[in-house]
Tab-separated table of C-alpha atoms in Angstrom:
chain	number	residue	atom	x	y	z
W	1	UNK	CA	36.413	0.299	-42.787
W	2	UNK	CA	37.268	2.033	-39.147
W	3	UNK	CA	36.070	5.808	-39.354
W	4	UNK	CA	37.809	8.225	-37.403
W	5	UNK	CA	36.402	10.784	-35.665
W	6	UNK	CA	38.141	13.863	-35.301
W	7	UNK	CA	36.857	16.627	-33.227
W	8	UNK	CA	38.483	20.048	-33.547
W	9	UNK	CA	38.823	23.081	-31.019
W	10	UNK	CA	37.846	26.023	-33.171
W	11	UNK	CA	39.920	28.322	-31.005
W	12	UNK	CA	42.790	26.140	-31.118
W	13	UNK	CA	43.631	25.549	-34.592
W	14	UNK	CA	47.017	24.637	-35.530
W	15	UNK	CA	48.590	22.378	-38.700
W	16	UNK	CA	48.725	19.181	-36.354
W	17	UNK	CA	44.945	19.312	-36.089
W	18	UNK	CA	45.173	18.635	-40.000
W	19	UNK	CA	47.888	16.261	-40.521
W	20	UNK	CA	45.892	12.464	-40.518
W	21	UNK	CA	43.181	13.930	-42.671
W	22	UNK	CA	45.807	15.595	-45.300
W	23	UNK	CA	47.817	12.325	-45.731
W	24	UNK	CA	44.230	10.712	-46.234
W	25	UNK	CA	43.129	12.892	-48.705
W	26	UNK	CA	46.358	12.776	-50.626
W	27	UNK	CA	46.208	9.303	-50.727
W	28	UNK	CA	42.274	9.611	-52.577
W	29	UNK	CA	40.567	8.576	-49.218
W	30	UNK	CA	37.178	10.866	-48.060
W	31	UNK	CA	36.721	13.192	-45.333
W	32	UNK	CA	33.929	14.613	-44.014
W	33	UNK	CA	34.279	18.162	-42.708
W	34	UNK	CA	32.108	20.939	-41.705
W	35	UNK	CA	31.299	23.841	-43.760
W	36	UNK	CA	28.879	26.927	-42.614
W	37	UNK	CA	25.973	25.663	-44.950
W	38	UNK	CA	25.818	21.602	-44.293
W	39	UNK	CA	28.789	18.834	-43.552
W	40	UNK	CA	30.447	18.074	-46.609
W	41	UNK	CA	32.133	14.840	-48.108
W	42	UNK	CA	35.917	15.682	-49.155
W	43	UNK	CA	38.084	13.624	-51.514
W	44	UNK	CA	40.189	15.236	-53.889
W	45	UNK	CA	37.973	16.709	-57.180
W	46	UNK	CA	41.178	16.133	-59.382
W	47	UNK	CA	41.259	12.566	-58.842
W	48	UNK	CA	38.944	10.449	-60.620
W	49	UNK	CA	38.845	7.275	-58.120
W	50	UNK	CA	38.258	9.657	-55.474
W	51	UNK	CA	35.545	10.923	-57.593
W	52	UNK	CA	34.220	7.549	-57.780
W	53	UNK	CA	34.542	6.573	-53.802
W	54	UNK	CA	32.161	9.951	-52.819
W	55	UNK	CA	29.296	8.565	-55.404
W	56	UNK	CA	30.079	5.090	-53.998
W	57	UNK	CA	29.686	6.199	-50.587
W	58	UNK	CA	26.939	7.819	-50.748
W	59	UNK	CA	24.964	5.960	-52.715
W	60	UNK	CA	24.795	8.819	-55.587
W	61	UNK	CA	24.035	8.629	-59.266
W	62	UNK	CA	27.021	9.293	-61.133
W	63	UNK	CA	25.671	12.141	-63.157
W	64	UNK	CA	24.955	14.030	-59.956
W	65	UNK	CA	27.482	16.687	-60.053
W	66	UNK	CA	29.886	17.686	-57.030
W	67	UNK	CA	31.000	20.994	-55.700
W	68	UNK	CA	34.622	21.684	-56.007
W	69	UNK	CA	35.490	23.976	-52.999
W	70	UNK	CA	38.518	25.871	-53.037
W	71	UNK	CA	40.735	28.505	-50.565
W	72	UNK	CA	41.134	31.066	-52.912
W	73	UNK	CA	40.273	33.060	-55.985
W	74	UNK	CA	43.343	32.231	-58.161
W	75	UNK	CA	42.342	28.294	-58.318
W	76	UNK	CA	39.507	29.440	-60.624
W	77	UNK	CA	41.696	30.106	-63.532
W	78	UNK	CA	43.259	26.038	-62.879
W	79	UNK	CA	39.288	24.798	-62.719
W	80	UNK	CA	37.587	26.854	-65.765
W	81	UNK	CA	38.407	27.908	-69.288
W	82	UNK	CA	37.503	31.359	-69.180
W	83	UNK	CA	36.405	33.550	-66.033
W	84	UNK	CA	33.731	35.972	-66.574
W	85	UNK	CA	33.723	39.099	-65.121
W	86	UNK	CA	30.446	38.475	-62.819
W	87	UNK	CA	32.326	35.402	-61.594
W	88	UNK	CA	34.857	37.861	-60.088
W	89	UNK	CA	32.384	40.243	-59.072
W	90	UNK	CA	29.807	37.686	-57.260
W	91	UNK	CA	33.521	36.072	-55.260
W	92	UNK	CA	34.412	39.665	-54.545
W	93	UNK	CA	30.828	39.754	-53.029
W	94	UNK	CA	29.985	36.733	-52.000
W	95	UNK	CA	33.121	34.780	-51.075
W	96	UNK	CA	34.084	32.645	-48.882
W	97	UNK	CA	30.300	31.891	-48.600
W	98	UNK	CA	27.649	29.959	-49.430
W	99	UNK	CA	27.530	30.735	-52.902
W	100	UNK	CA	28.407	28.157	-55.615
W	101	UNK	CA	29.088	29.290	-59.496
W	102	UNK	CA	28.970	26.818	-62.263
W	103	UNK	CA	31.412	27.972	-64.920
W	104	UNK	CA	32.653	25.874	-68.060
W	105	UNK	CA	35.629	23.529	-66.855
W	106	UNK	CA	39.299	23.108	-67.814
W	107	UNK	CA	40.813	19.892	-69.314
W	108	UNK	CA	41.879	19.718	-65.099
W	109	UNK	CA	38.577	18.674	-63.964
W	110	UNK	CA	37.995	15.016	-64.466
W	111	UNK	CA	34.380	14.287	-66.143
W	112	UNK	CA	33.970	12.110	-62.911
W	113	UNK	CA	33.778	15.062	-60.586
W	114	UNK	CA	30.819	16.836	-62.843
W	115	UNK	CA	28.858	14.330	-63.778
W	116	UNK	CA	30.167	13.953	-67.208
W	117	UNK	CA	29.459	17.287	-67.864
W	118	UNK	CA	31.718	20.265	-69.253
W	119	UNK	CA	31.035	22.844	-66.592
W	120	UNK	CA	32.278	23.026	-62.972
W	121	UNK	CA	30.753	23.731	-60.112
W	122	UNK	CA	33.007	25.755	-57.520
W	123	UNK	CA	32.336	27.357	-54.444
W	124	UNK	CA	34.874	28.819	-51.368
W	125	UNK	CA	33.604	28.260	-47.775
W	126	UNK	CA	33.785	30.383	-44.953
W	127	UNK	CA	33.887	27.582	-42.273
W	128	UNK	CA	37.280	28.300	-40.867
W	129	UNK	CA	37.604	24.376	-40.069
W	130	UNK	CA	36.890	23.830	-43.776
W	131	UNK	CA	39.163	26.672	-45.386
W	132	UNK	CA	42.025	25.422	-43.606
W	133	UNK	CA	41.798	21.781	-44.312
W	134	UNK	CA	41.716	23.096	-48.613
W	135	UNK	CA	44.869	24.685	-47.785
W	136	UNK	CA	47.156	21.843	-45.836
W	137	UNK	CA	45.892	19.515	-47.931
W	138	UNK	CA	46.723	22.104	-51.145
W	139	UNK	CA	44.097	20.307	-53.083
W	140	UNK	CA	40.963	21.315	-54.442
W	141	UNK	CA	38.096	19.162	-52.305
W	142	UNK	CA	34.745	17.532	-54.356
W	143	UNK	CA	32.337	17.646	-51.352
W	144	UNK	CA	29.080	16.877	-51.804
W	145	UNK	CA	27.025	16.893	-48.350
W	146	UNK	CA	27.593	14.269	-46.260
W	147	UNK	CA	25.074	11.739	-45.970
W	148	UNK	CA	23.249	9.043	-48.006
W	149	UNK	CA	22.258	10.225	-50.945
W	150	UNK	CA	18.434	11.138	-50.940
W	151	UNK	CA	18.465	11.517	-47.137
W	152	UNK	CA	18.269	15.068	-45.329
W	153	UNK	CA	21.733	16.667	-45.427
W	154	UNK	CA	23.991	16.812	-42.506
W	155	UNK	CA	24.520	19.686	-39.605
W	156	UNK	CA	26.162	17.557	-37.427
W	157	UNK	CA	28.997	15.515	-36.757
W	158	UNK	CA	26.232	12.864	-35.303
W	159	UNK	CA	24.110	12.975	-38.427
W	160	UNK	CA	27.358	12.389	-40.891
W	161	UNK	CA	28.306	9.476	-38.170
W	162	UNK	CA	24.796	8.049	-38.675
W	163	UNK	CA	24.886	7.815	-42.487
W	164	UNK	CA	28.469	7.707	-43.185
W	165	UNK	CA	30.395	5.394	-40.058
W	166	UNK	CA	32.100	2.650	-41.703
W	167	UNK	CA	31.779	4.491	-45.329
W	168	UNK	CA	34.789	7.165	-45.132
W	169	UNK	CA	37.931	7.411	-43.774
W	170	UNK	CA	37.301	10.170	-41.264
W	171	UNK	CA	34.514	12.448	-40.067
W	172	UNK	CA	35.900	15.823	-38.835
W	173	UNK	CA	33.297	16.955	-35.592
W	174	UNK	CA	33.548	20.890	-35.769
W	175	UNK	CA	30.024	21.482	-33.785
W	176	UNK	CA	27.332	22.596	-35.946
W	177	UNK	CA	27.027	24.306	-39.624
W	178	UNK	CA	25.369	28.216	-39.019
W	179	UNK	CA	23.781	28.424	-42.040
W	180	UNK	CA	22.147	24.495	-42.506
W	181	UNK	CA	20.799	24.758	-45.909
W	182	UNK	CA	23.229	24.074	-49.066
W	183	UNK	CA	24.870	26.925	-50.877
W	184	UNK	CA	22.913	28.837	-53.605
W	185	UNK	CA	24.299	27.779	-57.110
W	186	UNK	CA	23.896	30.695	-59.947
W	187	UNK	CA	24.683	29.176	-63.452
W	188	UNK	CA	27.145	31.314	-65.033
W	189	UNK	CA	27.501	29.757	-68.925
W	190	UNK	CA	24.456	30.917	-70.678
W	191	UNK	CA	23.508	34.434	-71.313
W	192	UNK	CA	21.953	35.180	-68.373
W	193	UNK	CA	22.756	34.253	-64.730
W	194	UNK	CA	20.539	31.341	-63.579
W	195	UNK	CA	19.779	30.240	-60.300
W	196	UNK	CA	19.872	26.561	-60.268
W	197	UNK	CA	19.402	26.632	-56.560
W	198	UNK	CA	17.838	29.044	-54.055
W	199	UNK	CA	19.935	29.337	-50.642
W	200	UNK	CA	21.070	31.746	-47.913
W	201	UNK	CA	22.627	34.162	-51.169
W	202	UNK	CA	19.012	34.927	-52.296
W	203	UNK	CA	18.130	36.322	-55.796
W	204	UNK	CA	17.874	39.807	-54.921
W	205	UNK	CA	21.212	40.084	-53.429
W	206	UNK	CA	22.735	38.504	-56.453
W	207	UNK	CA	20.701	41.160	-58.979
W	208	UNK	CA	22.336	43.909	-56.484
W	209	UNK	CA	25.754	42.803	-57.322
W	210	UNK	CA	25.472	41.588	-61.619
W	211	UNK	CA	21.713	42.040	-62.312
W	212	UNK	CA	19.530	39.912	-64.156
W	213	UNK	CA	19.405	36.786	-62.365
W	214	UNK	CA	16.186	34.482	-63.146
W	215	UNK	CA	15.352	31.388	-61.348
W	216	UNK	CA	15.733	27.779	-63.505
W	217	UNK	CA	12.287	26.590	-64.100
W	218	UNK	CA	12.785	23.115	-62.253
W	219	UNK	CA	13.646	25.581	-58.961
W	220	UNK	CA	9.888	26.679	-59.578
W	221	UNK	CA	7.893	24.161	-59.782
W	222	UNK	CA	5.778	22.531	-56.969
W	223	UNK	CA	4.584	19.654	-58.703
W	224	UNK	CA	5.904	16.460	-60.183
W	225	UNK	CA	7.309	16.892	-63.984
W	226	UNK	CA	9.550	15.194	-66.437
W	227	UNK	CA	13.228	14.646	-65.228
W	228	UNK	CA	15.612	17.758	-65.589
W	229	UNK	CA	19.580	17.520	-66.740
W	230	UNK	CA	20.959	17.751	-63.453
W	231	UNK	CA	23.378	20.264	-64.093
W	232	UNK	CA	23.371	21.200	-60.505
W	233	UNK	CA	23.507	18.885	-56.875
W	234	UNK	CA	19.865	18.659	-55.973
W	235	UNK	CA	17.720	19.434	-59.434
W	236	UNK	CA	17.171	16.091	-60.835
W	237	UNK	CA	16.639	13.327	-57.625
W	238	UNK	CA	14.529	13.487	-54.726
W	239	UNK	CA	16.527	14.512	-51.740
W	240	UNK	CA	16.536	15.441	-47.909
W	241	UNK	CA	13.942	13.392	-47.459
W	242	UNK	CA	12.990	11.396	-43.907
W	243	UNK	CA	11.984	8.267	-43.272
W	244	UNK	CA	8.166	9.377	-42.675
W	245	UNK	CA	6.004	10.170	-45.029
W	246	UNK	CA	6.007	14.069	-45.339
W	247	UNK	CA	3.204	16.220	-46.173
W	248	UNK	CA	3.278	20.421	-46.447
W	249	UNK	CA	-0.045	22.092	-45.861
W	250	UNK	CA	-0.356	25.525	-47.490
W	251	UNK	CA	-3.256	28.219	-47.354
W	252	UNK	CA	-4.604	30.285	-44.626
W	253	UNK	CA	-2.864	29.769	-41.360
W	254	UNK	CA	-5.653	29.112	-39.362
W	255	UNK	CA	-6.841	26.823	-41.745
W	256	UNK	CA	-3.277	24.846	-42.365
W	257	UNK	CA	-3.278	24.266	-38.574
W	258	UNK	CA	-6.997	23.041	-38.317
W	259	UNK	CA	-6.227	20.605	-41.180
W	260	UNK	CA	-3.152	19.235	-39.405
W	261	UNK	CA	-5.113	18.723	-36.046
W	262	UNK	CA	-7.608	16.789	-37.545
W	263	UNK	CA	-5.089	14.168	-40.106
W	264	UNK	CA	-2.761	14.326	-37.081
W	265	UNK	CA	-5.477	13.222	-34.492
W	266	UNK	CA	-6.432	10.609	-37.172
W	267	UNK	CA	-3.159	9.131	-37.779
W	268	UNK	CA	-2.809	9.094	-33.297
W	269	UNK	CA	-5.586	7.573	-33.179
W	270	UNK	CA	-4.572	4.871	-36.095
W	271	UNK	CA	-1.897	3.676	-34.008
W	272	UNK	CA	0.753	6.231	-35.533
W	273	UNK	CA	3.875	7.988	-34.743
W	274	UNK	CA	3.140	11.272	-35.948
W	275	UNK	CA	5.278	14.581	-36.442
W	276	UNK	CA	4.713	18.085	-36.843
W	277	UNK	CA	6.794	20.494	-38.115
W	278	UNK	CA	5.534	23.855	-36.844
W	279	UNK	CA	7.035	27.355	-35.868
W	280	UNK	CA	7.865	29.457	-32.522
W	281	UNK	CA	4.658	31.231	-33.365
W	282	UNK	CA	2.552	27.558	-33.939
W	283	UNK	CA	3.840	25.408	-31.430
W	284	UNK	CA	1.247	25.578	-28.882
W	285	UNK	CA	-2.164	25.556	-31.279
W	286	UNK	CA	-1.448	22.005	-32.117
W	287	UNK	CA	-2.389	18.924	-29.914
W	288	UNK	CA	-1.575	15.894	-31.279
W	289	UNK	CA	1.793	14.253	-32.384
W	290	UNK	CA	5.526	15.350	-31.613
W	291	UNK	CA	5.573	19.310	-32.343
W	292	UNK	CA	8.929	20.474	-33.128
W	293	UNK	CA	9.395	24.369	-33.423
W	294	UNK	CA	11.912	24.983	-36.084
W	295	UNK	CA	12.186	28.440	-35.579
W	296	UNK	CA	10.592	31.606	-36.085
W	297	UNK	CA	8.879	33.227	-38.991
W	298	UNK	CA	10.192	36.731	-37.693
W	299	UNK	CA	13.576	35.538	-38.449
W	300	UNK	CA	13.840	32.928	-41.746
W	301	UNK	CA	17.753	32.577	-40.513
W	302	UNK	CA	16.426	30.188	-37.435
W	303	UNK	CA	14.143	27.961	-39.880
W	304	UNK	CA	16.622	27.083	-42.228
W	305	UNK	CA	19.210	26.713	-39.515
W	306	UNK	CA	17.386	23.677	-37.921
W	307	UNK	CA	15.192	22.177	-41.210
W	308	UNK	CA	17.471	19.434	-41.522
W	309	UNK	CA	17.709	18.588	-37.719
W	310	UNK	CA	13.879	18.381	-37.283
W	311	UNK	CA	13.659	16.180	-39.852
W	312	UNK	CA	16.662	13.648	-38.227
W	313	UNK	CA	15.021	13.739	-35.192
W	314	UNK	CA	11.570	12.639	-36.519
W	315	UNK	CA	13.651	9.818	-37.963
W	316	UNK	CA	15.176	9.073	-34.680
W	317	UNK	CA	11.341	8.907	-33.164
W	318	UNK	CA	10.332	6.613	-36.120
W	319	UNK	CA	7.812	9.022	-37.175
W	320	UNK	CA	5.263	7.340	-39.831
W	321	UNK	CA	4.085	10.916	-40.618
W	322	UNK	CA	5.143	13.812	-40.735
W	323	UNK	CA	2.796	17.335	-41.220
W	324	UNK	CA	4.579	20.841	-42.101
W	325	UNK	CA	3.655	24.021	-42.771
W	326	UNK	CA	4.156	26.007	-45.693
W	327	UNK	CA	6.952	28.946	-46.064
W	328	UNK	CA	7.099	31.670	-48.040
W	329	UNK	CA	8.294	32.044	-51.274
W	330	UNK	CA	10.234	35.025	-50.849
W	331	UNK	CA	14.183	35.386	-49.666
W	332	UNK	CA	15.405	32.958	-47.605
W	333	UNK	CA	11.746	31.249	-48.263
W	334	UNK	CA	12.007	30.199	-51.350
W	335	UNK	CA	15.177	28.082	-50.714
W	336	UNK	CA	13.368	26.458	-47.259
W	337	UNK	CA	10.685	25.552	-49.638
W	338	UNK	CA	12.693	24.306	-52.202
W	339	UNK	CA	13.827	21.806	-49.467
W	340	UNK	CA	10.519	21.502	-48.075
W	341	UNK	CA	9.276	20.023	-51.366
W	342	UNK	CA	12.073	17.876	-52.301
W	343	UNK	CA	11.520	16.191	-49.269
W	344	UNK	CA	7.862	15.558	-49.104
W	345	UNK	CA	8.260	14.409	-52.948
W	346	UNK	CA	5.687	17.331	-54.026
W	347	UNK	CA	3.300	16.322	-51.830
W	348	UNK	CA	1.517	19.216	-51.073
W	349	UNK	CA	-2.144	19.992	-49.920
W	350	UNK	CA	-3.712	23.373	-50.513
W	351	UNK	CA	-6.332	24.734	-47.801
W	352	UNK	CA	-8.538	27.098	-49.379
């Protein structure tokens, strides 16, 4: 399969712009499109073979549900049974944004599209590229994020084109996603709101606007354990991770970046390509490896902006190992982390 590649003026909009990757869509083919959290990997969530061509694509276990995004509020009462009233109060907060509800589905949503499950996860972007390709199409998009399954998600046009050329129809270049970590996802079918993943909408904005939102248990953990029902994209395979072998150091930070020195200088030494992933504040204490700032601690915003393209380009310099430092696990921390640790497969070491 030819991909296209269709970049977009973002001050120039117009229905034209649209028209190839409508008729594609329509006909059940994928397109990948930007949204403001990570690229995402359209096909039409009411049909089943499209379904079926995003898992196939990206190399996804079937029960590995997908988002359903949507353009506005009213599709919710085609997509679910019942809307509850914190579902309306969390859009009228939180939407179009990166905030994904999982609500119990209607007869509408094929079994494909969730994973075989009967609740539906839905979420409206704010990506104006995104928004406006829901609504020429007038369909309701699956789109998981575009890339191979268990890699690090996409930001760029170039990082969908790396995993996905040859894979999907066509791969919509719209510069890069703001936000570059996935939406948060706040389970709203039991009898208390669950976060089933952290992201840019953290906990304690959601408790301002319903109260008494907990975290699931598998968002907790920092170790290994038993599989999960992966009732949510991201709880129950290991994902965004790089080719290199990743390893978060946690503990004092004088400590962390002693203890990276010295395995770093090792590794060098070894005959390694080795990579750091440090902060605007770090940068210059280490010595050995390629340092890559992803951002700075005063502002969480600029680390989770550029997680995902740190970790590309240590795959593009065939780093063998890669050394980060540990986050916080507060805000916009605790969803970096939850990344963090998906991607180093809990591998952790504790400084004391």
């Amino acid at each position: 399969m030819k991909t296209i590649i269709k970049r977009m003026d973002r001050d120039n909009l117009n229905s034209e712009d649209f028209k190839e990757a409508v008729e594609l869509l329509k006909e059940g083919q994928l397109v990948a499109f930007p949204t403001e959290t990570v690229y995402g990997l359209g096909g039409d969530a009411l049909d089943k073979t499209a379904a079926r061509r995003i898992y196939e694509a990206k190399g996804r276990p079937s029960d590995n549900p997908l988002i359903v995004h949507i353009a506005n509020i009213g599709a919710l009462k085609d997509l679910v049974v019942e809307v509850p009233e914190e579902a309306y109060r969390l859009a009228d907060a939180f939407w179009p944004g990166p905030l994904t509800m999982i609500l119990k589905k209607s007869d509408l949503v094929p079994l494909e599209t969730t994973g075989g499950l009967d609740t539906v996860a839905i979420r409206m972007p704010s990506d104006e590229i995104a928004r406006r390709l829901i609504k020429e199409s007038g369909l309701y998009l699956a789109a998981p994020s575009a890339n191979k399954s268990g890699r690090p998600s996409t930001t760029k046009a170039e990082h969908v084109i790396e995993d996905l050329d040859g894979c999907v129809s066509m791969i919509i270049d719209g510069g890069s996603s703001t936000i570059g970590l996935e939406s948060t996802i706040v389970d709203l079918t039991g009898e208390n709101p669950v976060i089933l993943r952290p992201g840019f909408i953290t906990k304690e904005m959601l408790n301002q606007c319903i109260g008494g939102t907990e975290y699931d248990q598998a968002v907790l953990k920092k170790e290994k354990s038993d599989p999960v029902v992966a009732k949510a994209p991201g709880m129950k395979y290991r994902h965004y991770a790089p080719k290199g072998q990743l390893t978060i150091y946690e503990g004092d930070t004088n400590q962390v970046i002693k203890a990276i020195n010295e395995v770093a200088k090792q590794k060098t030494e070894e005959g390694f390509h080795v990579g750091i992933l440090a902060t605007e504040e770090t940068k210059d204490l280490y010595f050995y490896g390629d340092v890559k700032s992803i951002g700075t601690r005063k502002n969480e915003e600029t680390i989770a902006a550029h997680l995902f393209e740190c970790l590309r380009e240590f795959d593009t310099s065939n780093a063998a190992y890669i050394y980060s430092e540990s986050f916080e696990d507060n805000s916009l921390g605790q969803a970096i982390m939850n990344r963090l640790l998906k991607a180093a497969g809990y591998q952790v070491v504790t400084i004391d």
